Short mmCIF file of C-alpha atoms in Angstrom, two decimals:
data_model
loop_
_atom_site.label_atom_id
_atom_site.label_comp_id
_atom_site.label_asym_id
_atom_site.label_seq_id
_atom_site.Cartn_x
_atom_site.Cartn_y
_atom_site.Cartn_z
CA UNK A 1 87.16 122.12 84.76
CA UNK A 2 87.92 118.63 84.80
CA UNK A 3 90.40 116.06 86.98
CA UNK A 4 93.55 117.28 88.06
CA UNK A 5 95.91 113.95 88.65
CA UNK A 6 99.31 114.02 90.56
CA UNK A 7 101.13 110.80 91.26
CA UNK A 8 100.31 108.99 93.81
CA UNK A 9 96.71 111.10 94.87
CA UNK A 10 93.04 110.53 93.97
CA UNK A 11 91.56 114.21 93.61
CA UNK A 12 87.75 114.41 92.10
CA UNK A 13 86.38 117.51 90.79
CA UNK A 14 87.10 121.33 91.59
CA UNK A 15 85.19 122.35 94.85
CA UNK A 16 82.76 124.34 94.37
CA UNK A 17 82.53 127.71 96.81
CA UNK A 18 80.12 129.75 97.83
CA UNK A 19 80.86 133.27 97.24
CA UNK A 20 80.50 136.43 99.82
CA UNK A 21 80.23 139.49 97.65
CA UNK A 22 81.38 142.52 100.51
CA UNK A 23 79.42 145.39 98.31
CA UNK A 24 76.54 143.18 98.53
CA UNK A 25 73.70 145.58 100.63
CA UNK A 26 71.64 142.32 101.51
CA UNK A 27 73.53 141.03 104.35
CA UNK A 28 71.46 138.56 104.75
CA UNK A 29 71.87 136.80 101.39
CA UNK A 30 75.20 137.39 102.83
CA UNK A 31 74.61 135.56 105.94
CA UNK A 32 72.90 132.51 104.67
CA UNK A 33 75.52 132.19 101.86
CA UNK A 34 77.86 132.58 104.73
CA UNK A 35 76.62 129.88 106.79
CA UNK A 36 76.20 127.04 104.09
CA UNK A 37 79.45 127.66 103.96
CA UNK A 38 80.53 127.41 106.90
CA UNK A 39 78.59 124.41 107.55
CA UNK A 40 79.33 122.61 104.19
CA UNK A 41 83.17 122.83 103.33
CA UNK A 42 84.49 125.79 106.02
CA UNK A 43 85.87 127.37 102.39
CA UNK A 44 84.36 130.23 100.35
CA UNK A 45 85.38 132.89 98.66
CA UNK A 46 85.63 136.92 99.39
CA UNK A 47 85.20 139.36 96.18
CA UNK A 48 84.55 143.05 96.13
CA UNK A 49 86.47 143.65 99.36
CA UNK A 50 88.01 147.00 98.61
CA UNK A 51 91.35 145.90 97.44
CA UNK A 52 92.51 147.21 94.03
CA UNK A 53 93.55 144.48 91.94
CA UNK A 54 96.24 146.56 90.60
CA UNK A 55 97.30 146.98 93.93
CA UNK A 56 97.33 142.94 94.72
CA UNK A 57 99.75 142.47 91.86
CA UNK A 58 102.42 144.68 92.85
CA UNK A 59 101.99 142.59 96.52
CA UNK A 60 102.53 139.37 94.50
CA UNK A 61 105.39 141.41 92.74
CA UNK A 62 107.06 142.74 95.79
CA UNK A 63 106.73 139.16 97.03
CA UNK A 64 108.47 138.21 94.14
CA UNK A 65 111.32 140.48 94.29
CA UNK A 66 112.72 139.14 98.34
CA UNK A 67 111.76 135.22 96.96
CA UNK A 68 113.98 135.68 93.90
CA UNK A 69 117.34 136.81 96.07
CA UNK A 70 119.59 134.10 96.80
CA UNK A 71 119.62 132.04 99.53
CA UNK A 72 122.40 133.26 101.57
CA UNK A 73 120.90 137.00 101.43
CA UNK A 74 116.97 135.18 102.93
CA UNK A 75 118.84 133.82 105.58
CA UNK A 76 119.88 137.05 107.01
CA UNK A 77 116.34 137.61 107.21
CA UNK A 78 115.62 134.17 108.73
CA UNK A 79 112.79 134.26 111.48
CA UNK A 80 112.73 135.46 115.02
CA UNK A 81 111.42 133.97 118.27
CA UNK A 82 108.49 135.97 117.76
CA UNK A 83 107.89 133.96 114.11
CA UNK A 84 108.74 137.51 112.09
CA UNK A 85 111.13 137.31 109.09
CA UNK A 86 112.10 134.49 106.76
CA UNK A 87 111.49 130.91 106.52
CA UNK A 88 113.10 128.67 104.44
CA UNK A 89 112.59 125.21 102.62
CA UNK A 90 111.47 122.46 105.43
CA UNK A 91 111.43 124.80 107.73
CA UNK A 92 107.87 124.26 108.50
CA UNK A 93 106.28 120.24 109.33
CA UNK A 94 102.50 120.21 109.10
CA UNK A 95 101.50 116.33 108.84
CA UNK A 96 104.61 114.60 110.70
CA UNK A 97 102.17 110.97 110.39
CA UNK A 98 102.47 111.55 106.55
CA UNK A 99 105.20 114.21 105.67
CA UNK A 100 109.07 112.48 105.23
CA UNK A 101 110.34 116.06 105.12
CA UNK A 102 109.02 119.75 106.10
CA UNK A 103 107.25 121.26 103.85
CA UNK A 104 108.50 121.99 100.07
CA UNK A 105 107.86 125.86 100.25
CA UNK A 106 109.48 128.79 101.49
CA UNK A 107 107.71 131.71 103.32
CA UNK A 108 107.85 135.51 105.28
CA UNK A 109 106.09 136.20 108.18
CA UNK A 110 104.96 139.76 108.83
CA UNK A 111 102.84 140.37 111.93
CA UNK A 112 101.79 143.66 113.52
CA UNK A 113 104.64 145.97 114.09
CA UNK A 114 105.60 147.51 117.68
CA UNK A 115 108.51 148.91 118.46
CA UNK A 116 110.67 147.24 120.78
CA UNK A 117 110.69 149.34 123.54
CA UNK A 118 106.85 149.67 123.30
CA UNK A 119 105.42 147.75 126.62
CA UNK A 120 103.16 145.50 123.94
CA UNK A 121 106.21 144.45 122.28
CA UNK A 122 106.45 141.88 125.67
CA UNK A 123 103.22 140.05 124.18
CA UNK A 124 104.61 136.99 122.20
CA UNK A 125 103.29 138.05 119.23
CA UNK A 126 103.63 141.65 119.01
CA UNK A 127 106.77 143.42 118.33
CA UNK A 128 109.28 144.92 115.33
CA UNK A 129 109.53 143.06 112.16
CA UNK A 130 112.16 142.22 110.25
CA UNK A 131 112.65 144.12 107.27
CA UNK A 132 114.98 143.59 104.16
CA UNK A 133 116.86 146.68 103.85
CA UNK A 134 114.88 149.97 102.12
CA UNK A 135 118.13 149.93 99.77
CA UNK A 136 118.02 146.67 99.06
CA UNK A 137 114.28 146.07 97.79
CA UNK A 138 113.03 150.10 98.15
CA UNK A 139 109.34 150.03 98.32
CA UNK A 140 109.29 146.59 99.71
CA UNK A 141 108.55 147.32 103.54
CA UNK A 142 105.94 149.97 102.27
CA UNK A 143 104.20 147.92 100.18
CA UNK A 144 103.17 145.11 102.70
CA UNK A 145 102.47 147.62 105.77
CA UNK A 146 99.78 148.63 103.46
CA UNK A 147 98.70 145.54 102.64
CA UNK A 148 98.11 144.55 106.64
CA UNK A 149 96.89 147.22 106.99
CA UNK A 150 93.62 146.71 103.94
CA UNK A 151 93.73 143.37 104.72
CA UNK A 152 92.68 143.78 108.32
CA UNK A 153 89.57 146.07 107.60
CA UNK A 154 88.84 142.54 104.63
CA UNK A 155 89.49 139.85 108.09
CA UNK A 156 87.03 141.99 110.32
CA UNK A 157 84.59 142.19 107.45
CA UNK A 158 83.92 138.95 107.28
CA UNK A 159 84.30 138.23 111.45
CA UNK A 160 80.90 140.75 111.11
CA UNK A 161 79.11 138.23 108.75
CA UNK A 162 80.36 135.62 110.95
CA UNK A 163 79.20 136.40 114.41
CA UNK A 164 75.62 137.46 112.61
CA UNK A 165 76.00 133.37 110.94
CA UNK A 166 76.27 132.55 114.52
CA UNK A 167 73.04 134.69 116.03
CA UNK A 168 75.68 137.22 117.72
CA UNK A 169 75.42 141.04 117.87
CA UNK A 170 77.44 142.41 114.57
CA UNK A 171 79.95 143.64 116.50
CA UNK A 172 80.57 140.64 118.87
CA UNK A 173 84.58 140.31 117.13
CA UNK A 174 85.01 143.93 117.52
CA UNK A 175 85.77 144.12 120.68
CA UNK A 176 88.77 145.39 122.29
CA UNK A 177 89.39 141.80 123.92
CA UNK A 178 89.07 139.99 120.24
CA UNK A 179 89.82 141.62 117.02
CA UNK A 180 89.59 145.44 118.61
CA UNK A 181 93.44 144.53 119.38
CA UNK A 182 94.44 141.28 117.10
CA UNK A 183 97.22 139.12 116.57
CA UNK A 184 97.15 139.52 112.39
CA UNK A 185 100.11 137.70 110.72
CA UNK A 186 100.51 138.33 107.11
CA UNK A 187 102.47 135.27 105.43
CA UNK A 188 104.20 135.51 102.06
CA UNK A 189 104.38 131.81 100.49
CA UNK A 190 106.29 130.53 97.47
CA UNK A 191 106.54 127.12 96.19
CA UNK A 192 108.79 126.59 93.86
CA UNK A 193 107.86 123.40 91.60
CA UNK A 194 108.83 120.54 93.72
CA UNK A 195 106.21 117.77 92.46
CA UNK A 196 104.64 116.58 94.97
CA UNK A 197 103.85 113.11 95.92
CA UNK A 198 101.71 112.06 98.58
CA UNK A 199 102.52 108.12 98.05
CA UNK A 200 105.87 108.93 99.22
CA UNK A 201 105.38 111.58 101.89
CA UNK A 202 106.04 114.87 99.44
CA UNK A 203 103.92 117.96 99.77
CA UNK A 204 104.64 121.43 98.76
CA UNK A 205 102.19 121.77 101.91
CA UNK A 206 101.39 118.89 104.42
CA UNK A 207 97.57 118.23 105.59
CA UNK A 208 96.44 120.28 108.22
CA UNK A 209 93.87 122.81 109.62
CA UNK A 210 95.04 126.39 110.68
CA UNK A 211 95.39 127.13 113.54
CA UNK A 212 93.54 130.48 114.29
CA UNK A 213 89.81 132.25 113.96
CA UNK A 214 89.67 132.75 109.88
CA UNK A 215 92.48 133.13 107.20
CA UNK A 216 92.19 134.83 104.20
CA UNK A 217 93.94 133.77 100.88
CA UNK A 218 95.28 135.40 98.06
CA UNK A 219 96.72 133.13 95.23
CA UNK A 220 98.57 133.67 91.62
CA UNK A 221 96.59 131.23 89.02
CA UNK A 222 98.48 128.12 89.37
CA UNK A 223 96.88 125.45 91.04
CA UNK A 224 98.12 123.47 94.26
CA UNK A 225 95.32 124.03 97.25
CA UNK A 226 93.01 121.28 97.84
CA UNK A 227 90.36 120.82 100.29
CA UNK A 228 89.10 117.49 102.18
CA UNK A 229 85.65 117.94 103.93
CA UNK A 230 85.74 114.89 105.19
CA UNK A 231 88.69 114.50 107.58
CA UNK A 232 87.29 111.06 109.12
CA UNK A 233 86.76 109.35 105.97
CA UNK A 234 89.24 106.33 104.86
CA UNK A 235 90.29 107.13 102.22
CA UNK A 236 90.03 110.61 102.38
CA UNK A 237 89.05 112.54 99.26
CA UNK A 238 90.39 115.54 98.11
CA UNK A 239 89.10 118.21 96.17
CA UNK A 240 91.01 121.15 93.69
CA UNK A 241 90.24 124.81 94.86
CA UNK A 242 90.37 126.81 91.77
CA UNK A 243 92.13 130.21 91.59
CA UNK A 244 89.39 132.99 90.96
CA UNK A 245 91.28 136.73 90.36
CA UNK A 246 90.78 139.30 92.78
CA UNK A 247 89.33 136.82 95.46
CA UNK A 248 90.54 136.11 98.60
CA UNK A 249 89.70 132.82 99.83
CA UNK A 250 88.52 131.93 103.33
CA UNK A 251 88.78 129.07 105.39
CA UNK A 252 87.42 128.61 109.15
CA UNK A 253 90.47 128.34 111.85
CA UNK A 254 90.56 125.71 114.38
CA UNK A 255 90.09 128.53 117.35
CA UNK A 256 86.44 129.29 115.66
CA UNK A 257 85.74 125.51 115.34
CA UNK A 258 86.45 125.20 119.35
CA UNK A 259 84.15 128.76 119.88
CA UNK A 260 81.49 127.69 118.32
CA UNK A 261 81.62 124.52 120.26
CA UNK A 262 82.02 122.20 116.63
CA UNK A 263 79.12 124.43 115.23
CA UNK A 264 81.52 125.55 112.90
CA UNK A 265 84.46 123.00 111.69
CA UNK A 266 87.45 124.02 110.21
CA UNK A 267 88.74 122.18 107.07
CA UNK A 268 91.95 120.01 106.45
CA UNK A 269 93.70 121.51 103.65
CA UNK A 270 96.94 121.01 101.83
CA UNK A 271 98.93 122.14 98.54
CA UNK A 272 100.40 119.89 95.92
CA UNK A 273 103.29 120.99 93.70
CA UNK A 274 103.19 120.04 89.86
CA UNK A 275 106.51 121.38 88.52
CA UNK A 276 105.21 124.72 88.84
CA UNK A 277 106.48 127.92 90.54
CA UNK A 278 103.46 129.01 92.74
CA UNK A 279 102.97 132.43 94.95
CA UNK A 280 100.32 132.75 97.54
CA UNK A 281 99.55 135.19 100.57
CA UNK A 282 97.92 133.97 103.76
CA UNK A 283 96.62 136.69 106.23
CA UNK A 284 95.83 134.96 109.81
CA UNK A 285 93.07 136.12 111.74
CA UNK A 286 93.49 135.52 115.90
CA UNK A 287 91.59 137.72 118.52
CA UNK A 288 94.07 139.05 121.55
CA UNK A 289 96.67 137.80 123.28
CA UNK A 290 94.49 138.03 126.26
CA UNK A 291 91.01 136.59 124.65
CA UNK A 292 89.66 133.77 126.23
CA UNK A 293 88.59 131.47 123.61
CA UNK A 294 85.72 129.50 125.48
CA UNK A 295 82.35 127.99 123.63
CA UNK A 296 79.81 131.33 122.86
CA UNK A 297 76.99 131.35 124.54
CA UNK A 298 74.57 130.38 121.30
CA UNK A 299 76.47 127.62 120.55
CA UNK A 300 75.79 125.54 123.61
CA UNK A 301 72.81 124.19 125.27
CA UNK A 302 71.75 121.64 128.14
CA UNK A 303 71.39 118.99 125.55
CA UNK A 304 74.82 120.00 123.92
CA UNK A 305 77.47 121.43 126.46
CA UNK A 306 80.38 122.63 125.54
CA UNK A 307 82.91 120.37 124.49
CA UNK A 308 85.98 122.48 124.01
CA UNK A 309 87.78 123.05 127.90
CA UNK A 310 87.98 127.62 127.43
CA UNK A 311 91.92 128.58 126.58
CA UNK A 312 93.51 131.78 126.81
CA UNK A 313 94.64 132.73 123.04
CA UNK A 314 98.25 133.18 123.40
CA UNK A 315 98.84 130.60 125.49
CA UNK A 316 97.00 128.06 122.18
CA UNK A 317 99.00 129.94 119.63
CA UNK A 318 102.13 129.55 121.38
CA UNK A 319 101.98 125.50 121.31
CA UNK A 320 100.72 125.62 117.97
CA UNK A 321 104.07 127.62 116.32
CA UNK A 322 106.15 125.61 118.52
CA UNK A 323 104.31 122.23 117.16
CA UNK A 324 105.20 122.68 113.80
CA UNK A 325 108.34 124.94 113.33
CA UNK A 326 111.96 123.47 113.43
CA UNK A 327 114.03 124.95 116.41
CA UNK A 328 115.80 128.32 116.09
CA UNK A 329 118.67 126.49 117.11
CA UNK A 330 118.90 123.92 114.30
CA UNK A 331 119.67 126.90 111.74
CA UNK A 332 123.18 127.58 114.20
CA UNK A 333 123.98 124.52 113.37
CA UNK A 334 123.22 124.22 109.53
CA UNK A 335 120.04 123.20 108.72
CA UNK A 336 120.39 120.91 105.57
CA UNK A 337 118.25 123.00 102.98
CA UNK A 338 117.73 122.25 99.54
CA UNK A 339 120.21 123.35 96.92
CA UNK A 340 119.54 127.18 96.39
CA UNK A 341 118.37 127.54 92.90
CA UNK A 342 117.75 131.34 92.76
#
């Protein structure tokens, strides 16, 4: 593949990913594929992870479906307190230094569902989510409960090659305390051909690292994501991730960046639009409410302490929602949102 030029940006070739093959019975070719990873670009992708293709597509299709409806029927779906439902246009600001708007895609949050008079439905991020009506897209609310549900056992998968990358016991994520009871948001995405253009602060989505331990993400075949491994560097340079079918593709949160006490870094990351309608799914990884995210004891010595202060998870992915969502309240009084064009 060749350049890939949008006005106003500098991108050089496709990055090129390693790739973590989950059938693969030498876990340690796994491991050390893993880790150059990890240590390279904080990208790579996931293949043979037990999710039908067949199965993907009618996701993307059911995604589809609810992003096609018209505005005014979204926005009765708009997003709670507890970041479940709908999100329009703008709604979301990742680079304020470079962005002149929100971002220039719309998305769905699903996260794990309680009912609301379960006791865990007080945790911030636990609770009921907010489903279009069975009627209204039948299948719909079926269709991604599965999908949370596969995509979990795909997220804990990986944490298992992860903590073995970082000379922890296998099962160091399983725990009760960390992945055993996680915080796993599913995110439908959909940008819908803006062009972007970075000279004059338009992205479909703004520069930034997520926020959380890994995310895994599944993407249609038009291009838009690009990498910078090089955060620090003036100018920065940015670099195309190619589709691949059937993939998901991984990228290192900042929550396992301050665990592994900078071992580990995770990657800026952003996604230009070029006229085309694009569809992705992000799945985000956290460990518990409860965890206490503080550096792992094989990532820190006398000679390199750690330099991350320990913080309780919720607490960290409270500030981070709240740092780059508009208010609740501006939708009472009108948000201006881009024409609706569905």
């Amino acid at each position: 593949m060749g350049n890939h030029s949008i006005e106003g940006v500098e991108a050089k070739e496709f990055s090129v990913l390693n790739c973590i093959d989950l059938s693969n019975p030498d876990i340690n070719n796994s491991v050390s594929l893993l880790k150059q990873a990890c240590l390279d670009s904080g990208f790579f992708y996931v293949v043979n992870h037990g999710i039908s293709q067949e199965f993907m597509d009618e996701v993307f299709s059911q995604s589809k479906r609810l992003f096609k409806l018209p505005l005014s029927q979204k926005m009765k779906l708009l997003r709670n307190e507890k970041h479940r439902g709908y999100t329009p246009v703008l709604d979301e600001l990742l680079d304020p230094e470079n962005q002149v708007h929100g971002d220039y895609k719309e998305g769905y949050y699903i996260g794990v569902e309680v009912a609301g008079d379960d006791p865990e439905a007080q945790k911030p991020f636990y609770g009921p989510n907010v489903w279009p009506a069975e009627d209204f897209l039948p299948g719909w609310r079926e269709t991604m409960e599965k999908f949370h549900r596969e995509t979990i056992k795909v997220g804990k998968a990986v944490a298992r090659i992860i903590a073995l990358a970082l000379d922890l016991d296998v099962d160091f994520f399983d725990k009760p305390e960390m992945l055993g009871e996680a915080i796993a948001t599913l995110r439908l995405l959909h940008y819908a051909g803006q062009i972007s253009n970075p000279s004059q602060g338009i992205y479909g989505a703004g520069a930034h690292s997520d926020f959380g331990l890994i995310t895994l993400l599944a993407t249609d075949d038009v291009l838009g994501l690009q990498i910078c491994r090089d955060k620090d560097a003036k100018p920065q340079t940015w670099e195309y991730v190619a589709p691949l079918k059937g993939s998901f593709i991984v990228n290192l949160g900042d929550m396992l960046e301050r665990w592994s006490n900078g071992v580990f870094k995770s990657t800026l990351h952003r996604v230009l639009g070029n006229e085309q309608d694009r569809y992705s799914i992000a799945y985000f990884l956290e460990p518990s409410h409860d965890c206490l995210v503080e550096c792992l004891p094989t990532c820190k010595s006398e000679t390199n302490p750690p330099k991350f202060p320990p913080i309780v998870c919720r607490d960290y992915m409270n500030q981070r929602y709240k740092d780059t969502h508009a208010d609740l309240k501006t939708y009472n009084g009108g948000l201006n949102l881009p024409a609706d064009t569905s």
